[in-house]
Each structure stands twice: as structure tokens, then as C-alpha cells.
Amino acid sequence: MIYLRSFLFQLFFWLWSIGTAVLMIATYPLPRRANTWSLTTWAKGLIWGLRWLADVKVEVRGVRPTGNALVAPKHQSMFDVFSQFALLPDACFVMKKELLMVPLFGWHGLKAGMLVVDRGGHSTALKKLVRDAIERMKETRQIVIFPEGTRGAVGQPGEYKPGIAALYRELNMPVTPLALNCGSHWNKGFIVKPGTIVFEYLEPIPAGLKRGEFMRELQTRIDTATKALEDSGV
């Protein structure tokens, strides 16, 4: 049954995603809100497909940020990205420059005002990231940055990158850590395992901590809560 459910969901995922991406071309001449609505609708469709085709429920714990916010999730699956369009009012992701080359996806990212970072640009890239983030905050958005930078294996602590520390310092605002267990159900492969994907928005880390203290606190909170979700077997 798991193979059949996985096949049905994967078929739905690609048809729904490609169809939505093509239709979203019509939003290019429209205000960004049209693009935001389209991304939200697409993400909600994926959550529906997971529930009814793959027998995977989505549960949200904690307080979801609204207004200007800085969110730092664990990164195990592409669903970590997709889901936030449905769960946050106006998610703005930090995305690597290479993704701009992906047809439709990259174009929609630009239209959505995502924060594009050149990971080979080092300090210059970080300065640009901060400048762009300050501009996005004028639109009242939730900036989402994966501290690890890339997807990691389930159960493995990642290496936290300096981007989140730069945003935390320069924006001078709290950071909401986000623990999750997406990788236990839908990772890089074909199989989608039944169960419950949990997104747990943790207590925000207050602004003003020194860099080292902040990074230790962030990693401890995210990795501890994520391991608890994985060990719970939901």
C-alpha cells in the first residue's frame, strides 16, 4: 500500500506543481500579492495531497510568527520550504543563487522577492543579504533562513552557517527556531511514509545576544526539539 500511496502522491505532486508553475506566469505583470496567493494555494494543495493520497498529516505546534519575523528551521526535506508558504502569512526565503537557473522556479522566486545569496561571495554576499533583508522587512514579511544552508540526513546535527548570525545581529530582532520531522516521512526518495509531519515553532530567541551565545542557543534548541520529534515516532 505504501508504494501505491507514494506513487499517487508523487504523480499528484508533479502534475500539481508543474501546472501551478505554468499558471503562475500570469502573475508576473500583477502585484506581488497575486504571486503570494498562488504560492499559498500551491502549498495548501501539497498538504492536501499528503493527507489524502499518502496518509501523512501535518501538525503545527507552537506560535507561528506574524508580522516582521526571522524564522530558522531545521532542513531535512524540500517540504520544509513548500510548507511555509501555507503556514506563514508572507514567507520570504533565503535561496541560493543557483536556483535562479531552474526554469519557472527561479523566475517565481524573483517575482516573490526571495532573498538570493551567492554562497561563494563570502562577506560581500552577507552584506548584500542583510541589505536586501532590511528592504523586505519594509513589506512586513517573515524571512526564513535555513541555518544549515542545505538539507541534512535525519538524526544528524548539521553545521550552522554564518548567514543567520548576520541577520540576527543586523536586523536586531528575535529569531524563531523551527523544529520539524519532514525527513522522516518525505525526503529525497520516491517513498512517502505515512504518519504525522510536525512543525514546532519554538520560543523565540531574544535579540541582543552575542554571536557565539546565539549560535549555541539556536543549534541546541533546534537539534534537541528535532531529535525529540524523531524519537517520538510520529
Short mmCIF file of C-alpha atoms in Angstrom, two decimals:
data_model
loop_
_atom_site.label_atom_id
_atom_site.label_comp_id
_atom_site.label_asym_id
_atom_site.label_seq_id
_atom_site.Cartn_x
_atom_site.Cartn_y
_atom_site.Cartn_z
CA MET A 1 0.00 0.00 0.00
CA ILE A 2 2.85 2.42 0.81
CA TYR A 3 4.17 2.07 -2.75
CA LEU A 4 0.77 2.80 -4.26
CA ARG A 5 0.20 5.77 -1.98
CA SER A 6 3.68 7.10 -2.73
CA PHE A 7 3.11 6.73 -6.47
CA LEU A 8 -0.23 8.56 -6.31
CA PHE A 9 1.24 11.38 -4.28
CA GLN A 10 4.35 11.75 -6.47
CA LEU A 11 2.14 11.86 -9.56
CA PHE A 12 -0.06 14.49 -7.94
CA PHE A 13 2.96 16.45 -6.73
CA TRP A 14 4.49 16.81 -10.18
CA LEU A 15 1.23 17.48 -12.03
CA TRP A 16 0.06 19.99 -9.42
CA SER A 17 3.44 21.70 -9.18
CA ILE A 18 4.08 21.98 -12.92
CA GLY A 19 0.52 23.08 -13.61
CA THR A 20 0.66 25.72 -10.89
CA ALA A 21 4.08 26.95 -12.02
CA VAL A 22 2.85 27.43 -15.57
CA LEU A 23 -0.31 29.24 -14.49
CA MET A 24 1.74 31.48 -12.19
CA ILE A 25 3.37 33.06 -15.24
CA ALA A 26 0.17 35.10 -15.47
CA THR A 27 1.05 36.76 -12.14
CA TYR A 28 4.23 38.41 -13.48
CA PRO A 29 2.56 41.68 -14.54
CA LEU A 30 0.39 41.71 -11.39
CA PRO A 31 1.25 42.94 -7.88
CA ARG A 32 3.33 40.55 -5.78
CA ARG A 33 0.28 39.64 -3.70
CA ALA A 34 -1.01 37.60 -6.63
CA ASN A 35 2.21 35.61 -6.61
CA THR A 36 1.95 35.15 -2.83
CA TRP A 37 -1.62 33.88 -3.13
CA SER A 38 -0.53 31.41 -5.82
CA LEU A 39 2.32 30.04 -3.70
CA THR A 40 0.00 29.67 -0.72
CA THR A 41 -2.57 27.82 -2.82
CA TRP A 42 0.12 25.53 -4.24
CA ALA A 43 1.46 24.70 -0.75
CA LYS A 44 -2.00 24.02 0.64
CA GLY A 45 -2.60 21.68 -2.28
CA LEU A 46 0.53 19.73 -1.37
CA ILE A 47 -0.62 19.42 2.23
CA TRP A 48 -3.98 18.13 0.95
CA GLY A 49 -2.22 15.62 -1.27
CA LEU A 50 -0.06 14.35 1.57
CA ARG A 51 -3.11 13.84 3.78
CA TRP A 52 -5.43 12.13 1.34
CA LEU A 53 -3.03 10.35 -1.01
CA ALA A 54 -0.03 9.48 1.18
CA ASP A 55 -1.72 9.31 4.61
CA VAL A 56 0.61 11.97 6.04
CA LYS A 57 -0.97 14.52 8.34
CA VAL A 58 0.55 17.92 9.05
CA GLU A 59 0.51 19.20 12.62
CA VAL A 60 1.60 22.66 13.75
CA ARG A 61 2.76 23.28 17.31
CA GLY A 62 3.75 26.49 18.99
CA VAL A 63 3.03 30.04 17.87
CA ARG A 64 3.50 30.83 14.20
CA PRO A 65 5.18 34.21 13.66
CA THR A 66 3.17 37.03 12.11
CA GLY A 67 4.32 40.46 11.06
CA ASN A 68 8.05 41.02 10.63
CA ALA A 69 9.87 37.91 11.79
CA LEU A 70 13.06 35.90 11.37
CA VAL A 71 12.49 32.13 11.25
CA ALA A 72 15.25 29.50 11.40
CA PRO A 73 14.06 25.96 10.54
CA LYS A 74 15.80 22.61 10.53
CA HIS A 75 16.33 21.43 6.95
CA GLN A 76 15.66 17.80 6.02
CA SER A 77 13.35 17.93 3.00
CA MET A 78 12.10 20.23 0.28
CA PHE A 79 8.77 20.16 2.12
CA ASP A 80 10.46 22.28 4.78
CA VAL A 81 10.34 25.03 2.13
CA PHE A 82 6.99 24.35 0.46
CA SER A 83 5.08 24.13 3.71
CA GLN A 84 5.98 27.59 4.95
CA PHE A 85 4.10 29.24 2.10
CA ALA A 86 0.95 27.75 3.62
CA LEU A 87 1.86 28.22 7.28
CA LEU A 88 3.23 31.77 7.35
CA PRO A 89 1.43 34.92 6.15
CA ASP A 90 4.15 36.07 3.73
CA ALA A 91 7.25 33.87 3.76
CA CYS A 92 10.45 35.24 2.23
CA PHE A 93 13.14 32.60 1.79
CA VAL A 94 16.88 32.94 1.57
CA MET A 95 17.68 30.95 -1.58
CA LYS A 96 21.00 30.12 -3.21
CA LYS A 97 21.83 31.86 -6.47
CA GLU A 98 22.00 28.60 -8.42
CA LEU A 99 18.25 28.08 -8.01
CA LEU A 100 17.60 31.08 -10.27
CA MET A 101 18.65 28.86 -13.17
CA VAL A 102 15.81 26.41 -12.56
CA PRO A 103 13.06 27.12 -15.13
CA LEU A 104 9.91 28.68 -13.64
CA PHE A 105 11.07 28.04 -10.05
CA GLY A 106 13.81 30.63 -10.26
CA TRP A 107 11.59 33.14 -12.05
CA HIS A 108 8.83 32.77 -9.48
CA GLY A 109 11.41 33.22 -6.73
CA LEU A 110 12.42 36.57 -8.16
CA LYS A 111 8.81 37.67 -8.55
CA ALA A 112 8.14 36.63 -4.95
CA GLY A 113 11.01 38.81 -3.74
CA MET A 114 13.05 35.98 -2.27
CA LEU A 115 16.49 36.78 -0.87
CA VAL A 116 19.10 35.48 -3.30
CA VAL A 117 22.55 34.75 -1.90
CA ASP A 118 25.78 33.86 -3.67
CA ARG A 119 27.30 31.33 -1.29
CA GLY A 120 30.70 31.86 -2.88
CA GLY A 121 30.59 35.59 -2.24
CA HIS A 122 31.57 35.37 1.44
CA SER A 123 31.49 38.75 3.23
CA THR A 124 30.21 40.63 0.18
CA ALA A 125 27.31 38.19 -0.14
CA LEU A 126 26.49 38.52 3.56
CA LYS A 127 26.39 42.31 3.33
CA LYS A 128 24.04 42.12 0.35
CA LEU A 129 21.86 39.61 2.17
CA VAL A 130 21.49 41.98 5.11
CA ARG A 131 20.69 44.96 2.88
CA ASP A 132 18.06 43.01 0.98
CA ALA A 133 16.56 41.64 4.21
CA ILE A 134 16.14 45.16 5.58
CA GLU A 135 14.26 46.09 2.41
CA ARG A 136 11.97 43.04 2.69
CA MET A 137 11.10 43.96 6.25
CA LYS A 138 9.50 47.14 4.90
CA GLU A 139 6.89 44.83 3.34
CA THR A 140 6.12 43.07 6.66
CA ARG A 141 7.42 39.61 5.84
CA GLN A 142 8.68 36.51 7.61
CA ILE A 143 12.26 35.89 6.50
CA VAL A 144 13.01 32.16 6.53
CA ILE A 145 16.65 31.07 6.51
CA PHE A 146 17.90 27.53 6.99
CA PRO A 147 20.90 27.85 9.34
CA GLU A 148 22.48 24.69 7.92
CA GLY A 149 22.25 26.03 4.38
CA THR A 150 21.38 22.68 2.83
CA ARG A 151 19.40 19.55 3.60
CA GLY A 152 20.85 17.13 6.12
CA ALA A 153 20.22 13.49 6.98
CA VAL A 154 17.63 12.62 9.60
CA GLY A 155 19.23 12.26 13.02
CA GLN A 156 22.39 14.12 12.08
CA PRO A 157 23.20 17.55 13.55
CA GLY A 158 24.19 20.00 10.83
CA GLU A 159 26.88 22.65 10.52
CA TYR A 160 25.28 26.03 11.16
CA LYS A 161 26.37 28.77 8.74
CA PRO A 162 27.07 32.48 9.46
CA GLY A 163 24.10 33.85 7.48
CA ILE A 164 21.63 33.52 10.32
CA ALA A 165 24.03 35.22 12.76
CA ALA A 166 24.46 38.17 10.38
CA LEU A 167 20.71 38.65 10.01
CA TYR A 168 20.16 38.25 13.76
CA ARG A 169 22.74 40.92 14.54
CA GLU A 170 21.91 43.46 11.83
CA LEU A 171 18.12 43.18 11.98
CA ASN A 172 18.29 43.26 15.80
CA MET A 173 15.19 41.14 16.23
CA PRO A 174 14.27 37.80 17.84
CA VAL A 175 14.69 34.54 15.93
CA THR A 176 12.03 31.84 15.97
CA PRO A 177 13.66 28.37 15.77
CA LEU A 178 11.62 25.75 13.94
CA ALA A 179 11.99 22.05 14.70
CA LEU A 180 10.45 19.50 12.31
CA ASN A 181 10.49 15.89 11.23
CA CYS A 182 9.77 16.16 7.50
CA GLY A 183 12.70 13.96 6.56
CA SER A 184 11.23 11.00 8.44
CA HIS A 185 8.27 10.98 6.04
CA TRP A 186 9.26 12.65 2.77
CA ASN A 187 12.91 13.06 1.93
CA LYS A 188 14.75 12.81 -1.39
CA GLY A 189 13.46 9.42 -2.50
CA PHE A 190 10.26 8.10 -4.03
CA ILE A 191 8.73 6.66 -0.86
CA VAL A 192 6.48 8.83 1.32
CA LYS A 193 5.98 7.26 4.74
CA PRO A 194 2.59 7.58 6.49
CA GLY A 195 2.42 9.38 9.83
CA THR A 196 2.47 12.95 11.03
CA ILE A 197 4.78 15.73 9.93
CA VAL A 198 5.17 18.13 12.83
CA PHE A 199 6.28 21.74 12.58
CA GLU A 200 7.13 23.01 16.05
CA TYR A 201 7.70 26.75 16.28
CA LEU A 202 9.84 27.16 19.38
CA GLU A 203 10.08 30.04 21.82
CA PRO A 204 11.84 32.95 20.07
CA ILE A 205 15.45 33.67 20.98
CA PRO A 206 15.56 37.31 22.12
CA ALA A 207 17.59 39.90 20.26
CA GLY A 208 20.89 41.17 21.60
CA LEU A 209 22.84 38.00 22.42
CA LYS A 210 26.49 37.78 21.45
CA ARG A 211 27.16 35.78 18.31
CA GLY A 212 28.64 32.70 19.96
CA GLU A 213 25.93 32.51 22.60
CA PHE A 214 23.21 32.98 20.00
CA MET A 215 24.55 30.26 17.69
CA ARG A 216 24.89 27.76 20.52
CA GLU A 217 21.39 28.50 21.77
CA LEU A 218 19.90 28.25 18.29
CA GLN A 219 21.53 24.93 17.47
CA THR A 220 20.73 23.46 20.88
CA ARG A 221 17.06 24.38 20.64
CA ILE A 222 16.57 23.21 17.07
CA ASP A 223 18.53 19.96 17.31
CA THR A 224 17.10 18.99 20.71
CA ALA A 225 13.49 19.57 19.69
CA THR A 226 14.01 17.92 16.30
CA LYS A 227 15.50 14.81 17.90
CA ALA A 228 12.55 14.63 20.29
CA LEU A 229 10.17 14.65 17.32
CA GLU A 230 12.16 11.96 15.53
CA ASP A 231 12.34 9.78 18.65
CA SER A 232 8.61 10.11 19.24
CA GLY A 233 7.94 8.15 16.07
CA VAL A 234 5.01 10.30 14.88
#
